Coordinates of C-alpha atoms in Angstrom, one line a residue:
Chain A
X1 CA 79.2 105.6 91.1
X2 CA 82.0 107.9 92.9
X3 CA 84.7 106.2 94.6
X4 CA 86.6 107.1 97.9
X5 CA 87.5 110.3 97.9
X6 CA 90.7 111.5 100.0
X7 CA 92.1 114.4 100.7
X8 CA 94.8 115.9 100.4
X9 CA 96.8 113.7 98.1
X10 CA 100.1 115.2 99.2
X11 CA 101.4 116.2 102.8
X12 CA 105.5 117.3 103.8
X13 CA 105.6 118.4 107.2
X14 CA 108.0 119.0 109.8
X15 CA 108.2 116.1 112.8
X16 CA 106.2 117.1 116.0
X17 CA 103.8 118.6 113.8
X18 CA 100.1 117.7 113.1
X19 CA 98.2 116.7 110.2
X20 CA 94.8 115.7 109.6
X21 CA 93.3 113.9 106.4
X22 CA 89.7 113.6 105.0
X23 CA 87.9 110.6 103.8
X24 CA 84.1 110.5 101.8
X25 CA 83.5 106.2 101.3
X26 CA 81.4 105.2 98.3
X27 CA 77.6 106.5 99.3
X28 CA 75.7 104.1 101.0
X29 CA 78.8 101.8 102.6
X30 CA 78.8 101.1 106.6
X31 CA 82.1 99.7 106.9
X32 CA 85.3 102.0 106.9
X33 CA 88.8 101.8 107.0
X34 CA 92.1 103.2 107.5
X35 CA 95.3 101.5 106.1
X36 CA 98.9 102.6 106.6
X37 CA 100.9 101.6 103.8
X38 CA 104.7 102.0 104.0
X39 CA 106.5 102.0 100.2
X40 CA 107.4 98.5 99.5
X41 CA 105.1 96.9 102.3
X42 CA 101.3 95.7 102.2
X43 CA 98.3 98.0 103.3
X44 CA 98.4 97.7 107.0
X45 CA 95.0 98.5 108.9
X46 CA 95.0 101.0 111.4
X47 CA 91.1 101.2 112.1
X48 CA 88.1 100.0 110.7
X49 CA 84.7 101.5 112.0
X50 CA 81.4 100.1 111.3
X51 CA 78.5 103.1 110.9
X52 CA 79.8 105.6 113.4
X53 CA 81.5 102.7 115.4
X54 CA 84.9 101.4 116.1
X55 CA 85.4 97.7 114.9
X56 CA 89.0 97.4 115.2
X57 CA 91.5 100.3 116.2
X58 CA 94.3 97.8 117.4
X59 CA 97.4 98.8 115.9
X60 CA 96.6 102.6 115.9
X61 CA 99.1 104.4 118.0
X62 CA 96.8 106.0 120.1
X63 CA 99.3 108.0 121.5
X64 CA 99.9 110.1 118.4
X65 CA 97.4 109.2 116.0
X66 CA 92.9 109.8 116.3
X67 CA 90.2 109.2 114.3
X68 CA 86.6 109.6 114.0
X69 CA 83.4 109.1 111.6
X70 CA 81.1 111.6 112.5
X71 CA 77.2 110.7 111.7
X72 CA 78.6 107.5 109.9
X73 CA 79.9 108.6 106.9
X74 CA 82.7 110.9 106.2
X75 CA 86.1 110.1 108.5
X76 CA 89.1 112.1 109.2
X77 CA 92.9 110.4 110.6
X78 CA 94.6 112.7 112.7
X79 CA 98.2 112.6 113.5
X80 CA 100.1 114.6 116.3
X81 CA 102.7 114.8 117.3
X82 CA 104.0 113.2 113.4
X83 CA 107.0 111.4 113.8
X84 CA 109.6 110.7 110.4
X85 CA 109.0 106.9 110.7
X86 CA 104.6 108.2 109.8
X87 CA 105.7 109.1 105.8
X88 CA 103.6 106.6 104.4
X89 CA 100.2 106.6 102.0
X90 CA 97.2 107.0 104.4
X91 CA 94.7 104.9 102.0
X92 CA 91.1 105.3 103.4
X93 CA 88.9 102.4 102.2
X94 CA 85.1 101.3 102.1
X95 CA 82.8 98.5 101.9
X96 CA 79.2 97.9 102.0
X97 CA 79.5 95.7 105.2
X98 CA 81.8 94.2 107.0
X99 CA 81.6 90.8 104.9
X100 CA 82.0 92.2 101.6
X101 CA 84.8 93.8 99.1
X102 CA 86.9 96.6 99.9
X103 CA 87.7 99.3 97.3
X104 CA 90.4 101.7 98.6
X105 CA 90.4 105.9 97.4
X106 CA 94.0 107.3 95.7
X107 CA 95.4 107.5 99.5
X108 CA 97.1 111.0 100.7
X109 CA 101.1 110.3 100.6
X110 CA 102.7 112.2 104.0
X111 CA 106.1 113.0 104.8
X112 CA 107.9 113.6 107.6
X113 CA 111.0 116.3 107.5
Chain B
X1 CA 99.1 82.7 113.0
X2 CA 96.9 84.5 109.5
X3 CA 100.1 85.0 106.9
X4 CA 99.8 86.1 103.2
X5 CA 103.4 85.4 101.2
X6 CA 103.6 86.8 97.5
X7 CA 106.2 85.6 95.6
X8 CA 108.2 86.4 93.2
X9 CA 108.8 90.3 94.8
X10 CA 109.6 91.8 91.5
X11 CA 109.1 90.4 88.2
X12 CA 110.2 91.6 84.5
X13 CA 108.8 90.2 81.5
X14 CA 109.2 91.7 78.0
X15 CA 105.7 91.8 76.2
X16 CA 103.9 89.0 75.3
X17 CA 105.7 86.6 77.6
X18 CA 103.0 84.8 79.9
X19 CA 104.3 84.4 83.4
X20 CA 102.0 83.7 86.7
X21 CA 102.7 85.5 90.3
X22 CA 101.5 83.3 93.4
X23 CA 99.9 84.1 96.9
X24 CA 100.7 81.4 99.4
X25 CA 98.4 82.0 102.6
X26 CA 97.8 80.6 105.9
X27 CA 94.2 81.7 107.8
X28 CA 91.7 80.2 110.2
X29 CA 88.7 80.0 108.1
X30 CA 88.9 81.5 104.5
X31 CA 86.2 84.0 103.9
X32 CA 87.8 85.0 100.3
X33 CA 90.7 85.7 98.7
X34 CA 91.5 89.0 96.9
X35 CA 93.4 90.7 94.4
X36 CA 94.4 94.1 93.8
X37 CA 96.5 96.0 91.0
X38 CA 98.4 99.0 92.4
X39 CA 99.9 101.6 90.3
X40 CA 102.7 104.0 91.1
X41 CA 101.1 107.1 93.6
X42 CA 97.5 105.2 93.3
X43 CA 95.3 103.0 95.6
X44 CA 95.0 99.4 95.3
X45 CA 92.3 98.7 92.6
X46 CA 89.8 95.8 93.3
X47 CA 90.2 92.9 90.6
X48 CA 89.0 89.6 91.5
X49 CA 87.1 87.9 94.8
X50 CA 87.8 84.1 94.9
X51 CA 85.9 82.2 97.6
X52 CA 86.7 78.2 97.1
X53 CA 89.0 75.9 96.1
X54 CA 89.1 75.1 92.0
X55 CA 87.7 78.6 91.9
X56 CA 89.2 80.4 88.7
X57 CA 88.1 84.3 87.6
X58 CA 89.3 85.5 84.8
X59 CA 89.3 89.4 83.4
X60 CA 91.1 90.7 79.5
X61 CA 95.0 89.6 80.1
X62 CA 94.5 88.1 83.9
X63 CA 92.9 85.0 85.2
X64 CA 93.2 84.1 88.9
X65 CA 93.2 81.3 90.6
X66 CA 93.0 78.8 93.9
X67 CA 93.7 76.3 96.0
X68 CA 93.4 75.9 99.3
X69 CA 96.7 77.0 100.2
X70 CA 97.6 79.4 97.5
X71 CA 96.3 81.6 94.6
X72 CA 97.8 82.2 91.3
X73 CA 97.6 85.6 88.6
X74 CA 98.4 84.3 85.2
X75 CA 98.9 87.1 82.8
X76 CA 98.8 85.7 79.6
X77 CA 101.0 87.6 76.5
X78 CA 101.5 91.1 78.8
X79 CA 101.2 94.7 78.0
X80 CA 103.9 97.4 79.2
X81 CA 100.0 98.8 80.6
X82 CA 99.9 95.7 82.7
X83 CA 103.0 97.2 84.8
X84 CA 101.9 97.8 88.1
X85 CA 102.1 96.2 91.8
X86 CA 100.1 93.1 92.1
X87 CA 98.3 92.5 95.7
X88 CA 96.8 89.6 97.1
X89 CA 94.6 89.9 100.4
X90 CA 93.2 86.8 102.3
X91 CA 90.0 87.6 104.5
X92 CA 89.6 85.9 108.0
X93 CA 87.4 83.9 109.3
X94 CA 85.2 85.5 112.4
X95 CA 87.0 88.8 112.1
X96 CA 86.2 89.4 108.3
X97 CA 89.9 90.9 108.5
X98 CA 92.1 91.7 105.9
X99 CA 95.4 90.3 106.0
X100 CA 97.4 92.0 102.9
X101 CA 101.1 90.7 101.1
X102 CA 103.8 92.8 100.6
X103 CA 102.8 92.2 96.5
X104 CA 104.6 91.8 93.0
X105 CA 106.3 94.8 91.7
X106 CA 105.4 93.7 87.9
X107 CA 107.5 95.6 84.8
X108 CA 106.7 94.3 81.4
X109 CA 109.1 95.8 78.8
X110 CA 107.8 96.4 75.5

C-alpha cells in the first residue's frame, strides 16, 4: 500500500515570498492533516480536514498561510507572504477516520532566506 | 490543560545496553497513546497504539508500555540502527486530537 506522498521535499526561498506544497494521503483515508514541525519541537497541527471539510484550522495563521482538499483527497498548504520564523518540515499526514492512527508522509523541509 | 512530557531529551547508549525513555501525559479522556520513530530528514513512522492501562506492545528490540499517567519504550540490547528520534503522542478525548512531545533524540554507539 502507498504511503503519503509530499512534494517537494526541499524548499529555500526568500521571505515575502510564496510557496505552495502538495499532499496525496494513503488511498481510501477521510481524515487529513497538516503538521508544522519546528527542528527540535513536536509535530504541531495546523489543519486537519475531514473528506473535503475543515475539522480544525485553529492555529493556522490565516493571515499568511491557506489550504484546501479539493474533491476529498489530495491537499495543498500555501504560504504567502513566508516569513524566516516558517523554515520548518511541513509533514502532511492521513488516517482512515478521525478515530484511528495517523501515518505521516517524508514532510517537505522549507527555508526562509 | 492536554500536556505530553518526554523525558530524557537526548539519550546515548553504546550497543547492547537496555535503557527505557518515558512519556508522562495529562488529557481529559485518553483515546490512545502513540508512538513514533523519527529519523533524520524523515516523517514520524507509526510504531505502537496503546489504549489502556497494563497495556504492553511489543515489536523486535522495543516493547511499549502504560499506565495511566505515563508510557514507557524499553529497548532492550540496542542497535546503532535503533538511532533515531522517539515520539510519543496522546489522543484526546472528544476531539480525537493529537497532542505530540518534543521526543527522545536516541544515539546508540556501536
Amino acid at each position: 500500500e502507498a504511503g503519503v506522498a509530499q512534494s517537494p521535499r526541499y524548499k529555500i526561498i526568500e521571505k515575502r515570498q510564496s510557496v505552495a506544497f502538495w499532499c496525496n494521503p494513503i488511498s481510501g483515508h477521510a481524515t487529513l492533516y497538516w503538521y508544522q514541525q519546528i527542528l527540535g519541537q513536536g509535530p504541531k497541527l495546523l489543519i486537519q480536514f475531514q473528506n473535503n471539510g475543515v475539522v480544525d484550522d485553529s492555529q493556522l495563521p490565516k493571515d499568511r498561510f491557506s489550504a484546501e482538499r479539493l474533491k476529498g483527497v489530495d491537499s495543498t498548504l500555501k504560504i504567502q507572504p513566508a516569513k524566516l520564523e516558517d523554515s520548518a518540515v511541513y509533514l502532511c499526514a492521513s488516517s482512515q477516520d478521525i478515530r484511528n492512527t495517523i501515518y505521516f508522509g517524508e514532510g517537505s523541509w522549507l527555508t526562509v532566506v | 490543560e492536554d500536556q505530553v512530557t518526554q523525558s530524557p531529551e537526548a539519550l546515548r547508549l553504546q550497543e547492547g545496553e537496555s535503557s527505557s525513555l518515558n512519556c508522562s501525559y495529562t488529557v481529559s479522556g485518553l483515546r490512545g497513546l502513540f508512538w513514533y520513530r523519527q529519523d533524520p530528514g524523515k516523517g514520524p513512522e507509526f510504531l505502537f497504539t496503546l489504549y489502556s492501562a497494563g497495556e504492553e506492545k511489543e515489536k523486535e528490540r522495543l516493547k511499549a508500555t502504560l499506565t495511566k499517567k505515563e508510557s514507557f519504550l524499553h529497548i532492550t540490547a540496542p542497535k546503532p540502527e535503533d538511532s533515531a528520534t522517539y515520539l510519543c503522542a496522546v489522543q484526546a478525548g472528544g476531539t480525537y486530537k493529537y497532542i505530540f512531545g518534543t521526543g527522545t533524540r536516541l544515539k546508540v554507539l556501536a
